[in-house]
Each structure stands twice: as C-alpha cells, then as structure tokens.
mmCIF file of C-alpha atoms in Angstrom:
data_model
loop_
_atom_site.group_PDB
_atom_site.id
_atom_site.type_symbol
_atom_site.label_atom_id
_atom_site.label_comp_id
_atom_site.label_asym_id
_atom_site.label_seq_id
_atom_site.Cartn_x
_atom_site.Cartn_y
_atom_site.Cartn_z
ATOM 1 C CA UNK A 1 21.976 27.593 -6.443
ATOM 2 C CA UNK A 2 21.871 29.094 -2.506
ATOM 3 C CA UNK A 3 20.305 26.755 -0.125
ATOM 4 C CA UNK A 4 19.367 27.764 3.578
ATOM 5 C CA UNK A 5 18.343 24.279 4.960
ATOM 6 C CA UNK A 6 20.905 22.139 2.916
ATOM 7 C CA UNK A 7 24.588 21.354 1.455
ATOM 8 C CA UNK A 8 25.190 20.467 -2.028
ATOM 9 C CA UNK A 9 28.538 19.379 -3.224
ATOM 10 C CA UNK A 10 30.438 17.091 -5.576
ATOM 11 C CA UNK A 11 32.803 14.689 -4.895
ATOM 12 C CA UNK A 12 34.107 12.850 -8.241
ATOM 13 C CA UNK A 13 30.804 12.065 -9.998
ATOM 14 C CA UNK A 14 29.139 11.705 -6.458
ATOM 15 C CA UNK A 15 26.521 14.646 -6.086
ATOM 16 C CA UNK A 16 25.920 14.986 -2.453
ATOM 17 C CA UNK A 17 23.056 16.519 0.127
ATOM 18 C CA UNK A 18 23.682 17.544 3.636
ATOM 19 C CA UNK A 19 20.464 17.963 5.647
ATOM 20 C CA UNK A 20 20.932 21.154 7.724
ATOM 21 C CA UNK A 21 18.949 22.427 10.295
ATOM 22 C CA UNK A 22 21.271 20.967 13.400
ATOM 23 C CA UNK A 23 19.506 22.905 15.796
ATOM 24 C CA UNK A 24 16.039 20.850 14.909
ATOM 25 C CA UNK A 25 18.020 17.706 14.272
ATOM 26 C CA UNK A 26 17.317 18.082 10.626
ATOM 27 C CA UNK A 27 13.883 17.664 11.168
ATOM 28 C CA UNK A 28 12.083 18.892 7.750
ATOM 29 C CA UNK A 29 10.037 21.684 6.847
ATOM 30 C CA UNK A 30 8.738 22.638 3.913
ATOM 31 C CA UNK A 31 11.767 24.818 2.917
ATOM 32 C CA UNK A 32 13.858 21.846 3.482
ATOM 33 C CA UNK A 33 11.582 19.516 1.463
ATOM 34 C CA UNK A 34 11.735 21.979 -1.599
ATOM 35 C CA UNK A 35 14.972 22.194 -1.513
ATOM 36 C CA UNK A 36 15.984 18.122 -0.936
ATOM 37 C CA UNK A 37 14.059 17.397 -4.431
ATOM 38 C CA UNK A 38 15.555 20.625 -5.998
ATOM 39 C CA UNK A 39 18.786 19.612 -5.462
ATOM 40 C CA UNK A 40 17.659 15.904 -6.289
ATOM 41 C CA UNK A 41 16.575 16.911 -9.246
ATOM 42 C CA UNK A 42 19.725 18.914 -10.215
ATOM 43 C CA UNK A 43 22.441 16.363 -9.570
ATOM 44 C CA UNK A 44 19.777 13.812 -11.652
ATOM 45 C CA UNK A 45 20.074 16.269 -14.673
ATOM 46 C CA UNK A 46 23.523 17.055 -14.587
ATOM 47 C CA UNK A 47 25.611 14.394 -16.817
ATOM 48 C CA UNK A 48 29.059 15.188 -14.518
ATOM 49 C CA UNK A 49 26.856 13.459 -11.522
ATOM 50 C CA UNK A 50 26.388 9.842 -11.566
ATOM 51 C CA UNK A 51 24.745 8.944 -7.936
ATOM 52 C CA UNK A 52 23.592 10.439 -5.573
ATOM 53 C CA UNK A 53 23.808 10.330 -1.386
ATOM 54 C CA UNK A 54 21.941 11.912 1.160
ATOM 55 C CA UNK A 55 22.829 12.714 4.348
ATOM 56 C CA UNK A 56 22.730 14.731 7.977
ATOM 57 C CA UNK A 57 24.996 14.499 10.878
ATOM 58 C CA UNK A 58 26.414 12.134 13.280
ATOM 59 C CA UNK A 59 23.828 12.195 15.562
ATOM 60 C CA UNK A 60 20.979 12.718 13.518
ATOM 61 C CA UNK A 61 19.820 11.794 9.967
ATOM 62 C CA UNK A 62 16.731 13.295 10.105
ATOM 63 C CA UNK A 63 14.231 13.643 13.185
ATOM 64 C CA UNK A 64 11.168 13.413 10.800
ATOM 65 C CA UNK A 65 9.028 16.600 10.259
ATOM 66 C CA UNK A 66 8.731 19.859 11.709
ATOM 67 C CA UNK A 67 5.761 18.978 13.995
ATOM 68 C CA UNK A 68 5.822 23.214 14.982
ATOM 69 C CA UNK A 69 4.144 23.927 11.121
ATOM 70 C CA UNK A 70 1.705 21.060 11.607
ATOM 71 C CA UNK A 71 0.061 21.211 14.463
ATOM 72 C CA UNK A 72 -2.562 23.430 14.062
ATOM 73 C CA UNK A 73 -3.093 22.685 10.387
ATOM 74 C CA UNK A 74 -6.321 21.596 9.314
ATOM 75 C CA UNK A 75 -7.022 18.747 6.699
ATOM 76 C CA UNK A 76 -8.065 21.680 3.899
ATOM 77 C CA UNK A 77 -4.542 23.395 4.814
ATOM 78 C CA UNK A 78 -2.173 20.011 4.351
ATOM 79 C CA UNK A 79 -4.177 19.157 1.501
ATOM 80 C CA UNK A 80 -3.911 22.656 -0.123
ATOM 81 C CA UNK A 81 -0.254 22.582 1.023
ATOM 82 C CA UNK A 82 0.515 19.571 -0.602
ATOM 83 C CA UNK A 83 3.112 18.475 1.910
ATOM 84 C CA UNK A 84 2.656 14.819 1.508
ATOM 85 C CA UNK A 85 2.271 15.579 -2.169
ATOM 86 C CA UNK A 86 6.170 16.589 -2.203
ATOM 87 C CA UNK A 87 7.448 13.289 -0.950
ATOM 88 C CA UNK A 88 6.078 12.175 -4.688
ATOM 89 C CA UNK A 89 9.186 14.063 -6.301
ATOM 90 C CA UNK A 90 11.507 11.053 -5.060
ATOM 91 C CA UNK A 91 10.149 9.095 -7.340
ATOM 92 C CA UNK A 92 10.685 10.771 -10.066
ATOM 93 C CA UNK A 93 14.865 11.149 -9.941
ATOM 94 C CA UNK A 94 16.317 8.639 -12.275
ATOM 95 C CA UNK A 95 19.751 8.121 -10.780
ATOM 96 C CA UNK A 96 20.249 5.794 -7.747
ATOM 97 C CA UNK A 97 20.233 7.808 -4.244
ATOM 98 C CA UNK A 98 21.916 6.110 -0.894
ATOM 99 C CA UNK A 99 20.984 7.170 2.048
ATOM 100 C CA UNK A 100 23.840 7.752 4.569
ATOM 101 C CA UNK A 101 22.084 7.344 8.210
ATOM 102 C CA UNK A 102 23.722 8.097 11.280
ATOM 103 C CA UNK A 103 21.534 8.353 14.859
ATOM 104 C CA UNK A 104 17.908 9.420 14.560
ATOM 105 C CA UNK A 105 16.151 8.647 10.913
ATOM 106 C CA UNK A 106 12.426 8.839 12.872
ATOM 107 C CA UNK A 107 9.100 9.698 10.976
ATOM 108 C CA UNK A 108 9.855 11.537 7.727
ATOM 109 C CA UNK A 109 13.476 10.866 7.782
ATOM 110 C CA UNK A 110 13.203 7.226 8.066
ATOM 111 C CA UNK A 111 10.483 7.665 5.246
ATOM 112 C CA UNK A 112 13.058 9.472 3.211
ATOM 113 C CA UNK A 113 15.585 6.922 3.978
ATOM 114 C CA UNK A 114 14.036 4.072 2.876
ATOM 115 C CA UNK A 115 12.518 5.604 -0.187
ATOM 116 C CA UNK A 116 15.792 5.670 -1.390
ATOM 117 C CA UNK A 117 17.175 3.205 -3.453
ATOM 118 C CA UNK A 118 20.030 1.435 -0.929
ATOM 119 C CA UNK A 119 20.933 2.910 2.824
ATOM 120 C CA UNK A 120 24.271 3.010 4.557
ATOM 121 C CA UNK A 121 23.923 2.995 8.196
ATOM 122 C CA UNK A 122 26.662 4.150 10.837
ATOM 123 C CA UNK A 123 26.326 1.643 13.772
ATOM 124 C CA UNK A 124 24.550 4.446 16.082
ATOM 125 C CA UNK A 125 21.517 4.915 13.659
ATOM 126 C CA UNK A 126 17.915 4.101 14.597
ATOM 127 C CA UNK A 127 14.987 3.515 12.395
ATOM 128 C CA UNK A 128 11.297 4.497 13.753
ATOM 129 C CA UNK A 129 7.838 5.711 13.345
ATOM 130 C CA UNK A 130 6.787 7.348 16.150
ATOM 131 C CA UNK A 131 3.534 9.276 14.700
ATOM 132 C CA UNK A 132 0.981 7.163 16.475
ATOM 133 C CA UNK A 133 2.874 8.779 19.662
ATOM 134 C CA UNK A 134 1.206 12.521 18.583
ATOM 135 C CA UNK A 135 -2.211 10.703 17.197
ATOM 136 C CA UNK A 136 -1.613 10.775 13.537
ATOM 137 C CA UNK A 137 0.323 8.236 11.103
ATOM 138 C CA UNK A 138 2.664 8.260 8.559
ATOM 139 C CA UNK A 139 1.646 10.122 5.906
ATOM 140 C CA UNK A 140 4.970 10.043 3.199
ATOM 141 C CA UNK A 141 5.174 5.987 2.384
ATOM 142 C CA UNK A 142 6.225 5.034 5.907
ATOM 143 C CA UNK A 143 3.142 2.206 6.075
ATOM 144 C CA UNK A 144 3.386 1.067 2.532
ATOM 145 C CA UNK A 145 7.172 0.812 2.521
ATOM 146 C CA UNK A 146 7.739 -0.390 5.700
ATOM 147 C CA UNK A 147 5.253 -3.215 4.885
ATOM 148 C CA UNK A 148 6.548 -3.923 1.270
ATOM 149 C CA UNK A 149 10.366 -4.139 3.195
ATOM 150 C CA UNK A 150 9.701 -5.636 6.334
ATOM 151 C CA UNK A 151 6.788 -7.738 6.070
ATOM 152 C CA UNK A 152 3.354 -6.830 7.983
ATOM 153 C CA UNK A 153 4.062 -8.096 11.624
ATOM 154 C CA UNK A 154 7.350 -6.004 11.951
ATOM 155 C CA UNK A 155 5.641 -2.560 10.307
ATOM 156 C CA UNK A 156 2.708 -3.375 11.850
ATOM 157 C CA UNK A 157 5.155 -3.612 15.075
ATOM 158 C CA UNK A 158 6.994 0.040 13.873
ATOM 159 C CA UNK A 159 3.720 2.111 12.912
ATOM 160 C CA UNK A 160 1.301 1.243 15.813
ATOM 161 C CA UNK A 161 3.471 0.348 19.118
ATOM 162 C CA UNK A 162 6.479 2.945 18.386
ATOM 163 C CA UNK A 163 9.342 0.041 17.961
ATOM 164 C CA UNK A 164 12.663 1.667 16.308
ATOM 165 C CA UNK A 165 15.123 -0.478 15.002
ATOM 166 C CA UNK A 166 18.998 -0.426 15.443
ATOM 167 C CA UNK A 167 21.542 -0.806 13.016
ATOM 168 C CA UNK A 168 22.016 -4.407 13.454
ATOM 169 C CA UNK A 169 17.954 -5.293 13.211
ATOM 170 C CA UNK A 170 17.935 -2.859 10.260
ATOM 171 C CA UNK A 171 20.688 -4.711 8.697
ATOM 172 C CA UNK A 172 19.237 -8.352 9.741
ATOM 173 C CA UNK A 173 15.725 -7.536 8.749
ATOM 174 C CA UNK A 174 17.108 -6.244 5.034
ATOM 175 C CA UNK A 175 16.141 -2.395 5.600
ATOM 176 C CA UNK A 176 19.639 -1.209 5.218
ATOM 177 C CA UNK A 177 22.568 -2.477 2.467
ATOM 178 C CA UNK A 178 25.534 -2.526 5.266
ATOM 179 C CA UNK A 179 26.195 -1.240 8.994
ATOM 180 C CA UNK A 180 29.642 0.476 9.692
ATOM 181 C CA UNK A 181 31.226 2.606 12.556
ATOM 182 C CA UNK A 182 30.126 5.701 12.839
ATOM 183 C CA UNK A 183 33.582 7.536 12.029
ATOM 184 C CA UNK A 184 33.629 6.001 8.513
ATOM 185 C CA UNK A 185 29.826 5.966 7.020
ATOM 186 C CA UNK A 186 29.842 9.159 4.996
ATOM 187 C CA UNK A 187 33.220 7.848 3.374
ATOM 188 C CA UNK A 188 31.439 4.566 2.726
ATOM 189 C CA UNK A 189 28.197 5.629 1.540
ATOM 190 C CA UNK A 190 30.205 7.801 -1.021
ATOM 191 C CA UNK A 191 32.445 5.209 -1.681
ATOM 192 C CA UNK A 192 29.195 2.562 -2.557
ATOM 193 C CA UNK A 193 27.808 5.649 -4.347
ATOM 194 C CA UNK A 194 31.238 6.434 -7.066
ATOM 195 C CA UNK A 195 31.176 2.366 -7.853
ATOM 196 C CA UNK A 196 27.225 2.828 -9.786
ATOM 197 C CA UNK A 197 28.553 6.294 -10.925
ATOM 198 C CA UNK A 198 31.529 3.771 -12.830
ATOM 199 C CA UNK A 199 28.924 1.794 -14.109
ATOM 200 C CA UNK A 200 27.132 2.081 -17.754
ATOM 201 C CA UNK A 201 24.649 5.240 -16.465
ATOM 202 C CA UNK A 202 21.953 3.814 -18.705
ATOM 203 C CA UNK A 203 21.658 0.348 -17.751
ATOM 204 C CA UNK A 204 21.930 1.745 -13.852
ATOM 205 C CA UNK A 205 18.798 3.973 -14.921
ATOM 206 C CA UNK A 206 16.955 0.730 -16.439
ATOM 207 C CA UNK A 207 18.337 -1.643 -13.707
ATOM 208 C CA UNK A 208 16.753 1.083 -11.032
ATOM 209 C CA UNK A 209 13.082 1.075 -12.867
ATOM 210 C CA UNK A 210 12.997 -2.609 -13.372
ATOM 211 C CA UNK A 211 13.882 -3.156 -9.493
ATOM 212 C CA UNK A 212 11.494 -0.953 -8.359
ATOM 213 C CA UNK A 213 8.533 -2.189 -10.606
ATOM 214 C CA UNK A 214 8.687 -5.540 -8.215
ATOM 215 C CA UNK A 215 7.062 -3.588 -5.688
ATOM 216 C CA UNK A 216 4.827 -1.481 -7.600
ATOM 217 C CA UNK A 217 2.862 -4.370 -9.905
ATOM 218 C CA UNK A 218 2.403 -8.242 -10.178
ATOM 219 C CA UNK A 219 5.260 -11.082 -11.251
ATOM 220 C CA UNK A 220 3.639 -10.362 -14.897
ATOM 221 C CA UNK A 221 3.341 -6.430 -15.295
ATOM 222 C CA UNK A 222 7.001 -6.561 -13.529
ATOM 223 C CA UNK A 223 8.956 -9.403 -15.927
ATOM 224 C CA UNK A 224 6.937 -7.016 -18.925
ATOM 225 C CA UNK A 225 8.760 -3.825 -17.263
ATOM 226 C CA UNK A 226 12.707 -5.930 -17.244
ATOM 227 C CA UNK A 227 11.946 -6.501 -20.978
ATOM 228 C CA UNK A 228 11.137 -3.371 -21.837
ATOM 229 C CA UNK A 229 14.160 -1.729 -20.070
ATOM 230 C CA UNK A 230 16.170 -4.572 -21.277
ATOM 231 C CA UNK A 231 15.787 -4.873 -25.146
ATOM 232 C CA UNK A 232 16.159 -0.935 -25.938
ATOM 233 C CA UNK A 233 19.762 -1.494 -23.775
ATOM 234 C CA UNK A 234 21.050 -2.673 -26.987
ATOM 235 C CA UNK A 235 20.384 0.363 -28.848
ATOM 236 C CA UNK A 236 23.070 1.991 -26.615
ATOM 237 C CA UNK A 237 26.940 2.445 -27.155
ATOM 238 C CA UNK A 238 27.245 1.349 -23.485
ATOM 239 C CA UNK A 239 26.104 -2.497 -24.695
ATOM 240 C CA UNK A 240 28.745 -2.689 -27.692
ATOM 241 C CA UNK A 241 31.205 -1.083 -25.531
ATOM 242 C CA UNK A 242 30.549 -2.825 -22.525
ATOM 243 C CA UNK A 243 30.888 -6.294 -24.306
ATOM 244 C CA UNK A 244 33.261 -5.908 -26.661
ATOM 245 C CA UNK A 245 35.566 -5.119 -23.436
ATOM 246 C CA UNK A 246 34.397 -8.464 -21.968
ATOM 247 C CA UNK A 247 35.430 -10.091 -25.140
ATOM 248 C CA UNK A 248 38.646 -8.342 -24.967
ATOM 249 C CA UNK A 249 39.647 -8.663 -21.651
ATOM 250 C CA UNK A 250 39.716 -5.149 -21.057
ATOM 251 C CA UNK A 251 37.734 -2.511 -18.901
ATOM 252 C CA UNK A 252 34.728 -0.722 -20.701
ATOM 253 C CA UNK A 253 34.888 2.919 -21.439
ATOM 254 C CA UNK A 254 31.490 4.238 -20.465
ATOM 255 C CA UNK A 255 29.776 7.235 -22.521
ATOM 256 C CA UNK A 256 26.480 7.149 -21.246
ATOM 257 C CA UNK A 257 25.132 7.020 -24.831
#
C-alpha cells in the first residue's frame, strides 16, 4: 500500500512506521491518523510480522495534532468527524507496539506514545500535554493514561500547568521502558521489538490482553481475564513445544499455532 504521511517497512519480523510530515514535526492529521492504524492493522495481520515499532525523527516524535484542521471546528464537526473516535483503533491491534521517541512526543503524540504497549526513549525526548495552553484538553487518553501511569498529582501536574517530562523523569516515573543516546534508539527499539517477535506469538498476544486488563477492571475481573488467556495456552503447539524444549535443554521452535 502507498502512504503520503508515513513509512512502512520490515526489518526481520519487525514491521515498522515512520511518522512523516517533517515539515509539521509529524504533527497528525487525519490522513496521518488513517494511515498509522492502517498500517497498524496490516503488520498485526500479517503472520511474517511479529512486533511492531513506531516512530518519527530525531528531533521530533510527534508534535501532537494538526491544530490548523481544528481550530475552527465546531463540537457537531469533531463529533461527526470522529477524530477522537480513531485513537480507539489502537486498541484493537493484537501484537505488542514500542514506541521509539526521540525530541517532541507533545499532545497527541505523547498520547500515541504511551498508548502503546512499552516506549524507547532517545535521551533528547520530552513528554507533555500542552492543550490547556490553546483552552481545550486532551481528548485521545492523555488524562486517563497519564493518571493510570503516573499517578494523579504528576498528570494532574502534566494536563493543567503544561509540565513536560525528560527522558530521565520519564524513565524514573515508569512512563518509558529504557532511555538511550539519541544516535542508537531506533536500533534499540527494533532490537527490544525482534526479542517478543522470537517469542511464542500466542502467549505474547495473551500476555498483552491480560496486562492491559489491570488497568481496564478490578483485581477480580483482571485475575478472571489471566485465566482465561492462560488455560486455552495449552491448547497451542507453542505450550508442548515450548516445554518440551525446557525439558530438553534445548531452544523452542515457535509456530505460532
């Protein structure tokens, strides 16, 4: 498929996304939306493709959105638009998605970024919400996440007084997996991403769901979600494979069946 706002490529079973509109430091319209969580969605249902990462330049991850197609809307036009509606799509890809974040992740990039499922952070990046500064909020998870990663003082902190984070208070307040110079983060967010494409692709896909229940429902609705990824597991070829190599001393042959 042709993209205009976006790079697709492979790289082993690594499917990766380059955000690309430079010249609006990757801030997102809706063309660049549609085509993120087409491309999402492509590398999730192709069985060569076993993670995903996400990406934009050195200087800029993504600058949040294109403020040029919203400032005039009206609340019938965004609703009829559904822009906020196609943030939703994230949460429906399957495989695990790492965001690689260099400079500026501000607004709907750092909303992006942390709706994936790990980030890898050159040292240069910067994590904000700077939507009170134009009168409106976040409108794509940045409040709910934020508060569900952070804790309520700090998003509180983020959402209504502007405060970005660096790198290092990303990494010390648990908002991004590791920090690492700038001239190597693609390389390492790759690298993170081809060790879960080596892993059993089904038990990534349940490990993923049961995770991620933890922050949707209570201690009981979430232990019922790990059993009911966990007990079909052993229905796969993946499980006898992946022990009998144990057993043996050996490592496991994945099939993803």
């Amino acid at each position: 498929m042709t993209y205009t706002t976006i790079l697709t490529e492979t790289r082993g079973k690594v499917g990766l996304v380059t955000l690309n509109r430079p010249q609006a430091m990757n801030a997102f319209n809706s063309t660049m939306l549609t085509e993120l969580f087409d491309a999402l969605e492509a590398f999730d249902n192709d069985e060569n493709v076993g993670a995903m990462v996400v990406t934009g330049n050195e200087k800029a991850f993504a600058a949040g959105a294109d403020i040029k197609e919203m400032a005039e809307a009206s609340p019938f036009e965004m609703i009829t638009q559904g822009r906020v509606e196609k943030w939703d799509r994230i949460r429906g890809i399957k495989k695990v998605v790492i965001a690689a974040v260099s400079g500026w992740a501000l607004g709907g990039g750092c909303e992006f970024a942390i709706s994936c499922d790990m980030i890898v952070a050159s040292e240069s990046a910067k994590f904000g919400q700077p939507e009170i500064t134009i009168g409106v909020i976040p409108g794509a998870g940045g409040t709910q996440r934020l508060a569900r990663l952070l804790g309520k003082q700090l998003a509180m902190e983020m959402v209504i007084n502007n405060r970005t984070l660096t790198a290092a208070e990303a990494l010390q307040f648990g908002l991004v997996n590791r920090v690492v110079p700038i001239t190597g983060y693609l390389d390492a967010a790759i690298a993170f991403a081809e060790e879960i494409a080596s892993r059993a692709p089904m038990a990534v896909r349940m490990a993923k769901d049961s995770v991620n229940a933890a922050f949707e429902t209570t201690l009981t609705e979430g232990l019922k979600a790990e059993k009911r990824n966990f007990y079909p597991l052993f229905s796969t070829e993946d499980q006898k494979e992946g022990m009998k190599a144990f057993i043996e001393k050996r490592k496991a042959n994945w099939n993803g069946k």
